[in-house]
Amino acid sequence: MNSEAITLRAKRVAARLEELALVSEEEARLTRTYGSPAMRAANDLVSSWAREAGLGTSIDAIGNLRCRTMGESATLLLLGSHLDTVRDAGRFDGALGVVAALDCIAHRTPRKFEIELIGFCDEEGVRFQSTYLGSRAVAGTFDRATLALRDDRGIALGEAIRIFGGDPSRLDSCTVAREALLGYVELHLEQGPVLEVADEPLGVVTAIAGQSRLAVEFRGQAGHAGTTPMTMRRDALTAAAEFTLAVESSARLQGGLVATVGRLEIGQAASNVIPGQVALTVDVRSASDTTRRVAVATLESIARSTAARRGLQLEWRIVQETAAAACDLDLRQSLKQAVTASGHVPIELPSGAGHDAAALTEAGIHSALLFVRCRGGLSHHPEEFVSEADLGAALAAMDAFLASL
Ligand code: HGY
Ligand code: MN
Ligand code: MN
C-alpha cells in the first residue's frame, strides 16, 4: 500500500483513539475499569466501527468485545488487546491494539483464514486487583475463585459480571475453539525506552515478564497522636513505610527484577490518630520465574520480621501470579519479516509489562506481540504518546504480516 494511503489510515486511527479516550468514568481524565458504564460505551463505540468494517460483533459472557470477519474459512487468527485502562491513563495502552488491528482487518485482502478481533474487558486488574480476567476467559483458564474477589465497594466480581450484563455461570462460552486456531497477535505500545534508544519504530517481543500481585496488611493499634508515647506505639504506617523501602532496596539489589508498591491505604486515616491498619499492594515482575518467586519469598519474610519487631500482625496474600511467557517463535519470525518488508529493522526485546498475550500463551495459544515506539517510554500516564508516523509503520507491518499468513 502506498505511503499516502498508510498516512491517511494512521490519521484515522489516531483520531479514533482520541475519540475513544473521551469514553471515561472520570471527568477530564481517562479511566475505564471493569464493568463500568464507560466500558460498556467503549464496547459500543468500537462495535460500531467493527460493524462499519463488515465484522459481526458481540459481547461475551464476561464482557469482552468479540468482532469477527464473516467468511467461510474454519481457520482463525486472533487479534486484539484490552479496552480497560489504568486510572488517569494514556489513550494508547490497550486501545491502540484494538483500533489499529481493526483498521488492518478493514484494509486486508481477504485470505484463507478468518480473524476475530477481541477487546479484552480487564487486562489491568484495577478494580479487582486481578489481571487478565477477559483473556483468561477466552483462553479457558479463568479461575472461578476469582469471582469472589471484591472491589473497594465490596461488590464481588461475580456480581459485577451480572450487573455488566454478563453471566458468570457461562464463562465457558467465552473460550475460543482451538481447532484451526493460528494464534494470537497483539499490537501494543512498548511502554519502555528501548525502541526510542534504538531509533526504530517497531519491536518484536521475545518474552513477557512473569508477575506476582500481592495484598499485604499491617495491623497494629490505633491511638491518640498526642498522648501515646513513641515507645508505646504499634504504628501500622511506619511498619508499612519501612517495608515499602525494603521492597525498593531488595529489587535494586537483586537485578533482573522490578517491584512496586502501587497502592497504600490507611484505615480510618486522621491527622491526630496513630494508624492502626494499613493495606498495600506489591507488584513483582521478572523475566525469570525463579528470580520472581525467590523475591516474593524474601519480601514475605521481611514483612513478617518487620511486623514481629514492631508488635504488629501481618496478613500476606498472593492475589495472582502469571508465569513469564515466551512468545511463539514462528509468529515472531513472521512479524520480523513483516517489519522488514515494511522498511524497518525489527528490534527484538522482552516486555516488562504484562499483556493479554501472556494469559493466552500460558494456556498454550501461540501468541506474539508487535511493539510500537512511544515517546520517552512513558505509559500508564496521560502523556503517553505514539506518533502518527509510527502508527503508520505499525499498520504497514501488520498489513504485511496478515498478507504473509
Ligand atoms: O501492568 C501491566 O504490566 C500492564 O500494563 N497491565
Ligand atoms: Mn497497562
Ligand atoms: Mn496494556
mmCIF file of C-alpha atoms in Angstrom, residues 102-378:
data_model
loop_
_atom_site.group_PDB
_atom_site.id
_atom_site.type_symbol
_atom_site.label_atom_id
_atom_site.label_comp_id
_atom_site.label_asym_id
_atom_site.label_seq_id
_atom_site.Cartn_x
_atom_site.Cartn_y
_atom_site.Cartn_z
ATOM 1 C CA LEU A 102 -9.476 -3.174 13.120
ATOM 2 C CA ASP A 103 -8.025 -0.818 10.523
ATOM 3 C CA CYS A 104 -5.793 -3.586 9.145
ATOM 4 C CA ILE A 105 -8.731 -6.006 9.020
ATOM 5 C CA ALA A 106 -10.796 -3.423 7.148
ATOM 6 C CA HIS A 107 -7.995 -2.965 4.581
ATOM 7 C CA ARG A 108 -6.818 -6.547 4.200
ATOM 8 C CA THR A 109 -7.129 -8.649 1.082
ATOM 9 C CA PRO A 110 -9.441 -11.499 2.193
ATOM 10 C CA ARG A 111 -7.335 -14.606 2.716
ATOM 11 C CA LYS A 112 -7.846 -18.232 3.598
ATOM 12 C CA PHE A 113 -8.478 -17.536 7.290
ATOM 13 C CA GLU A 114 -10.949 -15.576 9.402
ATOM 14 C CA ILE A 115 -9.972 -13.020 12.018
ATOM 15 C CA GLU A 116 -11.533 -12.478 15.403
ATOM 16 C CA LEU A 117 -10.723 -9.101 16.943
ATOM 17 C CA ILE A 118 -11.080 -9.089 20.735
ATOM 18 C CA GLY A 119 -11.342 -6.046 23.005
ATOM 19 C CA PHE A 120 -10.469 -7.634 26.355
ATOM 20 C CA CYS A 121 -12.547 -6.371 29.274
ATOM 21 C CA ASP A 122 -9.961 -6.313 32.065
ATOM 22 C CA GLU A 123 -6.230 -6.630 31.494
ATOM 23 C CA GLU A 124 -5.116 -4.032 34.033
ATOM 24 C CA GLY A 125 -6.853 -5.514 37.069
ATOM 25 C CA VAL A 126 -7.529 -2.054 38.521
ATOM 26 C CA ARG A 127 -10.948 -2.831 40.056
ATOM 27 C CA PHE A 128 -10.341 -6.334 41.434
ATOM 28 C CA GLN A 129 -6.520 -6.387 41.623
ATOM 29 C CA SER A 130 -6.582 -9.478 39.409
ATOM 30 C CA THR A 131 -5.364 -9.066 35.841
ATOM 31 C CA TYR A 132 -6.257 -10.859 32.562
ATOM 32 C CA LEU A 133 -9.900 -11.525 33.542
ATOM 33 C CA GLY A 134 -11.095 -11.324 29.921
ATOM 34 C CA SER A 135 -8.186 -13.135 28.287
ATOM 35 C CA ARG A 136 -8.299 -15.971 30.833
ATOM 36 C CA ALA A 137 -11.969 -16.464 29.999
ATOM 37 C CA VAL A 138 -11.087 -16.597 26.268
ATOM 38 C CA ALA A 139 -8.191 -18.980 26.997
ATOM 39 C CA GLY A 140 -10.435 -21.252 29.078
ATOM 40 C CA THR A 141 -8.235 -20.801 32.160
ATOM 41 C CA PHE A 142 -10.458 -18.487 34.221
ATOM 42 C CA ASP A 143 -10.096 -19.320 37.930
ATOM 43 C CA ARG A 144 -13.649 -19.445 39.375
ATOM 44 C CA ALA A 145 -12.266 -18.485 42.804
ATOM 45 C CA THR A 146 -11.645 -15.035 41.264
ATOM 46 C CA LEU A 147 -15.412 -14.495 41.185
ATOM 47 C CA ALA A 148 -15.280 -13.974 44.959
ATOM 48 C CA LEU A 149 -12.778 -11.072 44.765
ATOM 49 C CA ARG A 150 -14.368 -7.849 45.982
ATOM 50 C CA ASP A 151 -13.789 -4.278 44.802
ATOM 51 C CA ASP A 152 -13.443 -1.196 47.033
ATOM 52 C CA ARG A 153 -17.231 -1.081 47.443
ATOM 53 C CA GLY A 154 -17.428 -4.728 48.453
ATOM 54 C CA ILE A 155 -19.013 -5.860 45.167
ATOM 55 C CA ALA A 156 -17.900 -9.371 44.206
ATOM 56 C CA LEU A 157 -16.608 -9.936 40.682
ATOM 57 C CA GLY A 158 -19.373 -12.472 40.005
ATOM 58 C CA GLU A 159 -21.971 -9.843 40.852
ATOM 59 C CA ALA A 160 -20.141 -7.211 38.799
ATOM 60 C CA ILE A 161 -20.256 -9.527 35.766
ATOM 61 C CA ARG A 162 -24.022 -9.910 36.183
ATOM 62 C CA ILE A 163 -24.509 -6.138 36.666
ATOM 63 C CA PHE A 164 -22.493 -5.572 33.472
ATOM 64 C CA GLY A 165 -24.871 -7.884 31.618
ATOM 65 C CA GLY A 166 -22.662 -10.967 31.575
ATOM 66 C CA ASP A 167 -23.226 -14.371 33.127
ATOM 67 C CA PRO A 168 -20.581 -15.843 35.483
ATOM 68 C CA SER A 169 -22.171 -19.286 35.106
ATOM 69 C CA ARG A 170 -21.485 -19.236 31.346
ATOM 70 C CA LEU A 171 -17.803 -18.255 31.245
ATOM 71 C CA ASP A 172 -17.011 -21.464 29.355
ATOM 72 C CA SER A 173 -18.859 -19.939 26.400
ATOM 73 C CA CYS A 174 -16.078 -17.299 26.145
ATOM 74 C CA THR A 175 -13.425 -19.919 25.392
ATOM 75 C CA VAL A 176 -12.060 -19.770 21.865
ATOM 76 C CA ALA A 177 -12.095 -23.040 19.920
ATOM 77 C CA ARG A 178 -8.558 -24.391 19.492
ATOM 78 C CA GLU A 179 -9.098 -26.393 16.300
ATOM 79 C CA ALA A 180 -7.611 -24.477 13.336
ATOM 80 C CA LEU A 181 -6.528 -21.580 15.578
ATOM 81 C CA LEU A 182 -3.470 -19.886 14.020
ATOM 82 C CA GLY A 183 -2.722 -17.994 17.228
ATOM 83 C CA TYR A 184 -2.968 -14.525 18.714
ATOM 84 C CA VAL A 185 -1.043 -11.383 17.767
ATOM 85 C CA GLU A 186 -1.235 -8.165 19.754
ATOM 86 C CA LEU A 187 -0.057 -4.716 18.731
ATOM 87 C CA HIS A 188 0.877 -2.640 21.777
ATOM 88 C CA LEU A 189 2.917 0.447 22.571
ATOM 89 C CA GLU A 190 6.259 -0.521 24.078
ATOM 90 C CA GLN A 191 5.762 1.285 27.401
ATOM 91 C CA GLY A 192 9.545 1.457 27.672
ATOM 92 C CA PRO A 193 12.572 3.259 26.148
ATOM 93 C CA VAL A 194 14.255 0.533 24.067
ATOM 94 C CA LEU A 195 12.815 1.381 20.624
ATOM 95 C CA GLU A 196 13.405 5.091 21.127
ATOM 96 C CA VAL A 197 17.041 4.430 22.033
ATOM 97 C CA ALA A 198 17.377 2.124 19.000
ATOM 98 C CA ASP A 199 15.714 4.838 16.897
ATOM 99 C CA GLU A 200 13.370 2.228 15.385
ATOM 100 C CA PRO A 201 9.541 2.383 15.377
ATOM 101 C CA LEU A 202 8.795 -1.347 15.748
ATOM 102 C CA GLY A 203 9.852 -4.202 18.008
ATOM 103 C CA VAL A 204 9.066 -7.926 18.141
ATOM 104 C CA VAL A 205 8.699 -9.198 21.693
ATOM 105 C CA THR A 206 10.696 -12.261 22.771
ATOM 106 C CA ALA A 207 9.036 -12.895 26.144
ATOM 107 C CA ILE A 208 6.645 -11.284 28.618
ATOM 108 C CA ALA A 209 7.776 -10.936 32.219
ATOM 109 C CA GLY A 210 6.022 -13.015 34.847
ATOM 110 C CA GLN A 211 4.240 -11.146 37.613
ATOM 111 C CA SER A 212 3.099 -11.655 41.177
ATOM 112 C CA ARG A 213 0.412 -9.370 42.584
ATOM 113 C CA LEU A 214 0.338 -9.338 46.392
ATOM 114 C CA ALA A 215 -2.016 -7.852 49.003
ATOM 115 C CA VAL A 216 -0.305 -7.035 52.319
ATOM 116 C CA GLU A 217 -1.897 -5.709 55.522
ATOM 117 C CA PHE A 218 -0.153 -4.436 58.658
ATOM 118 C CA ARG A 219 -2.402 -4.368 61.737
ATOM 119 C CA GLY A 220 -1.204 -2.505 64.866
ATOM 120 C CA GLN A 221 -3.035 -0.297 67.314
ATOM 121 C CA ALA A 222 -4.753 2.978 66.520
ATOM 122 C CA GLY A 223 -4.233 5.561 69.243
ATOM 123 C CA HIS A 224 -4.119 9.189 70.247
ATOM 124 C CA ALA A 225 -1.341 11.033 68.399
ATOM 125 C CA GLY A 226 -0.924 13.454 71.278
ATOM 126 C CA THR A 227 -0.910 11.229 74.321
ATOM 127 C CA THR A 228 0.686 7.946 73.205
ATOM 128 C CA PRO A 229 4.452 7.881 73.969
ATOM 129 C CA MET A 230 6.618 6.895 70.958
ATOM 130 C CA THR A 231 7.840 3.817 72.847
ATOM 131 C CA MET A 232 4.279 2.529 73.301
ATOM 132 C CA ARG A 233 3.080 2.654 69.724
ATOM 133 C CA ARG A 234 2.200 -0.119 67.283
ATOM 134 C CA ASP A 235 2.065 2.132 64.257
ATOM 135 C CA ALA A 236 0.920 0.305 61.094
ATOM 136 C CA LEU A 237 2.016 3.081 58.756
ATOM 137 C CA THR A 238 5.647 3.288 59.861
ATOM 138 C CA ALA A 239 5.837 -0.502 59.525
ATOM 139 C CA ALA A 240 4.352 -0.282 56.027
ATOM 140 C CA ALA A 241 6.744 2.527 55.155
ATOM 141 C CA GLU A 242 9.761 0.516 56.336
ATOM 142 C CA PHE A 243 8.513 -2.458 54.286
ATOM 143 C CA THR A 244 7.903 -0.295 51.214
ATOM 144 C CA LEU A 245 11.506 0.927 51.269
ATOM 145 C CA ALA A 246 12.650 -2.690 51.697
ATOM 146 C CA VAL A 247 10.663 -3.637 48.566
ATOM 147 C CA GLU A 248 12.563 -0.972 46.620
ATOM 148 C CA SER A 249 16.014 -1.837 48.010
ATOM 149 C CA SER A 250 15.526 -5.607 47.536
ATOM 150 C CA ALA A 251 14.602 -5.138 43.859
ATOM 151 C CA ARG A 252 17.512 -2.750 43.316
ATOM 152 C CA LEU A 253 19.954 -5.206 44.869
ATOM 153 C CA GLN A 254 18.558 -8.257 43.051
ATOM 154 C CA GLY A 255 18.718 -7.039 39.415
ATOM 155 C CA GLY A 256 16.518 -8.547 36.669
ATOM 156 C CA LEU A 257 13.532 -7.767 38.867
ATOM 157 C CA VAL A 258 11.173 -4.880 39.461
ATOM 158 C CA ALA A 259 8.922 -4.486 42.484
ATOM 159 C CA THR A 260 6.420 -1.745 43.163
ATOM 160 C CA VAL A 261 4.107 -0.711 45.984
ATOM 161 C CA GLY A 262 1.405 0.921 43.860
ATOM 162 C CA ARG A 263 -1.420 1.285 46.373
ATOM 163 C CA LEU A 264 -1.292 2.038 50.094
ATOM 164 C CA GLU A 265 -4.412 2.749 52.128
ATOM 165 C CA ILE A 266 -4.537 3.827 55.785
ATOM 166 C CA GLY A 267 -7.648 2.586 57.550
ATOM 167 C CA GLN A 268 -9.585 5.360 59.400
ATOM 168 C CA ALA A 269 -6.894 7.878 58.450
ATOM 169 C CA ALA A 270 -6.872 11.046 60.551
ATOM 170 C CA SER A 271 -4.078 13.502 61.279
ATOM 171 C CA ASN A 272 -4.352 13.027 65.064
ATOM 172 C CA VAL A 273 -4.655 9.214 65.078
ATOM 173 C CA ILE A 274 -1.795 6.728 65.036
ATOM 174 C CA PRO A 275 -2.531 4.476 62.008
ATOM 175 C CA GLY A 276 -3.766 1.125 63.279
ATOM 176 C CA GLN A 277 -4.265 -0.594 59.928
ATOM 177 C CA VAL A 278 -2.553 -0.186 56.554
ATOM 178 C CA ALA A 279 -3.232 -2.201 53.389
ATOM 179 C CA LEU A 280 -0.842 -2.101 50.441
ATOM 180 C CA THR A 281 -0.223 -3.891 47.154
ATOM 181 C CA VAL A 282 3.078 -5.213 45.806
ATOM 182 C CA ASP A 283 3.670 -5.893 42.099
ATOM 183 C CA VAL A 284 6.747 -8.095 41.484
ATOM 184 C CA ARG A 285 7.995 -8.815 37.938
ATOM 185 C CA SER A 286 10.856 -10.667 36.322
ATOM 186 C CA ALA A 287 11.596 -12.489 33.063
ATOM 187 C CA SER A 288 12.786 -15.323 35.332
ATOM 188 C CA ASP A 289 10.053 -17.076 37.338
ATOM 189 C CA THR A 290 12.671 -18.399 39.781
ATOM 190 C CA THR A 291 14.003 -14.885 40.462
ATOM 191 C CA ARG A 292 10.464 -13.637 40.972
ATOM 192 C CA ARG A 293 9.432 -16.468 43.312
ATOM 193 C CA VAL A 294 12.587 -16.080 45.430
ATOM 194 C CA ALA A 295 11.950 -12.338 45.608
ATOM 195 C CA VAL A 296 8.341 -12.861 46.757
ATOM 196 C CA ALA A 297 9.509 -15.272 49.480
ATOM 197 C CA THR A 298 12.204 -12.792 50.584
ATOM 198 C CA LEU A 299 9.694 -9.937 50.745
ATOM 199 C CA GLU A 300 7.306 -12.072 52.783
ATOM 200 C CA SER A 301 9.984 -12.803 55.362
ATOM 201 C CA ILE A 302 10.931 -9.099 55.505
ATOM 202 C CA ALA A 303 7.259 -8.199 56.052
ATOM 203 C CA ARG A 304 6.898 -10.818 58.792
ATOM 204 C CA SER A 305 10.067 -9.748 60.632
ATOM 205 C CA THR A 306 9.103 -6.059 60.361
ATOM 206 C CA ALA A 307 5.665 -6.791 61.808
ATOM 207 C CA ALA A 308 7.052 -9.015 64.579
ATOM 208 C CA ARG A 309 9.694 -6.476 65.638
ATOM 209 C CA ARG A 310 7.069 -3.756 65.861
ATOM 210 C CA GLY A 311 4.465 -5.902 67.609
ATOM 211 C CA LEU A 312 2.063 -5.874 64.680
ATOM 212 C CA GLN A 313 0.028 -8.539 62.907
ATOM 213 C CA LEU A 314 0.561 -9.233 59.240
ATOM 214 C CA GLU A 315 -1.744 -10.533 56.531
ATOM 215 C CA TRP A 316 0.118 -11.662 53.392
ATOM 216 C CA ARG A 317 -1.931 -12.746 50.342
ATOM 217 C CA ILE A 318 -0.899 -13.666 46.815
ATOM 218 C CA VAL A 319 -3.750 -12.284 44.712
ATOM 219 C CA GLN A 320 -2.493 -13.595 41.405
ATOM 220 C CA GLU A 321 0.621 -14.981 39.717
ATOM 221 C CA THR A 322 1.313 -15.231 35.985
ATOM 222 C CA ALA A 323 4.311 -17.101 34.659
ATOM 223 C CA ALA A 324 6.785 -15.463 32.278
ATOM 224 C CA ALA A 325 5.599 -16.173 28.732
ATOM 225 C CA ALA A 326 7.904 -16.890 25.778
ATOM 226 C CA CYS A 327 6.353 -15.570 22.544
ATOM 227 C CA ASP A 328 5.772 -18.068 19.744
ATOM 228 C CA LEU A 329 8.871 -18.453 17.552
ATOM 229 C CA ASP A 330 7.012 -18.885 14.238
ATOM 230 C CA LEU A 331 4.799 -15.863 14.817
ATOM 231 C CA ARG A 332 7.842 -13.873 15.928
ATOM 232 C CA GLN A 333 9.606 -14.818 12.692
ATOM 233 C CA SER A 334 6.580 -13.786 10.595
ATOM 234 C CA LEU A 335 6.374 -10.471 12.458
ATOM 235 C CA LYS A 336 10.102 -9.831 11.973
ATOM 236 C CA GLN A 337 9.761 -10.478 8.241
ATOM 237 C CA ALA A 338 6.729 -8.198 8.087
ATOM 238 C CA VAL A 339 8.604 -5.394 9.882
ATOM 239 C CA THR A 340 11.485 -5.779 7.446
ATOM 240 C CA ALA A 341 9.070 -5.838 4.484
ATOM 241 C CA SER A 342 7.592 -2.566 5.735
ATOM 242 C CA GLY A 343 11.046 -0.989 5.588
ATOM 243 C CA HIS A 344 12.160 -1.102 9.216
ATOM 244 C CA VAL A 345 14.613 -3.049 11.362
ATOM 245 C CA PRO A 346 12.783 -5.422 13.753
ATOM 246 C CA ILE A 347 14.217 -4.852 17.223
ATOM 247 C CA GLU A 348 13.774 -7.902 19.473
ATOM 248 C CA LEU A 349 13.086 -7.158 23.116
ATOM 249 C CA PRO A 350 11.407 -8.583 26.243
ATOM 250 C CA SER A 351 8.295 -6.990 27.698
ATOM 251 C CA GLY A 352 8.412 -5.890 31.340
ATOM 252 C CA ALA A 353 4.726 -5.050 31.056
ATOM 253 C CA GLY A 354 2.096 -7.743 31.219
ATOM 254 C CA HIS A 355 -0.214 -8.310 28.255
ATOM 255 C CA ASP A 356 -3.234 -10.454 27.448
ATOM 256 C CA ALA A 357 -0.845 -12.387 25.196
ATOM 257 C CA ALA A 358 0.705 -13.762 28.423
ATOM 258 C CA ALA A 359 -2.596 -15.294 29.537
ATOM 259 C CA LEU A 360 -3.180 -16.846 26.115
ATOM 260 C CA THR A 361 0.396 -18.158 25.931
ATOM 261 C CA GLU A 362 0.033 -19.665 29.417
ATOM 262 C CA ALA A 363 -2.961 -21.595 28.033
ATOM 263 C CA GLY A 364 -0.981 -22.923 25.083
ATOM 264 C CA ILE A 365 -2.275 -20.498 22.429
ATOM 265 C CA HIS A 366 0.603 -19.442 20.156
ATOM 266 C CA SER A 367 0.943 -15.704 20.764
ATOM 267 C CA ALA A 368 3.179 -12.834 19.775
ATOM 268 C CA LEU A 369 3.447 -9.093 20.324
ATOM 269 C CA LEU A 370 4.394 -6.297 17.949
ATOM 270 C CA PHE A 371 5.588 -3.221 19.850
ATOM 271 C CA VAL A 372 5.431 0.318 18.599
ATOM 272 C CA ARG A 373 7.705 3.061 19.938
ATOM 273 C CA CYS A 374 6.277 5.526 22.446
ATOM 274 C CA ARG A 375 7.670 8.919 23.429
ATOM 275 C CA GLY A 376 10.068 8.725 26.355
ATOM 276 C CA GLY A 377 8.912 5.167 27.037
ATOM 277 C CA LEU A 378 6.149 6.765 29.077
#
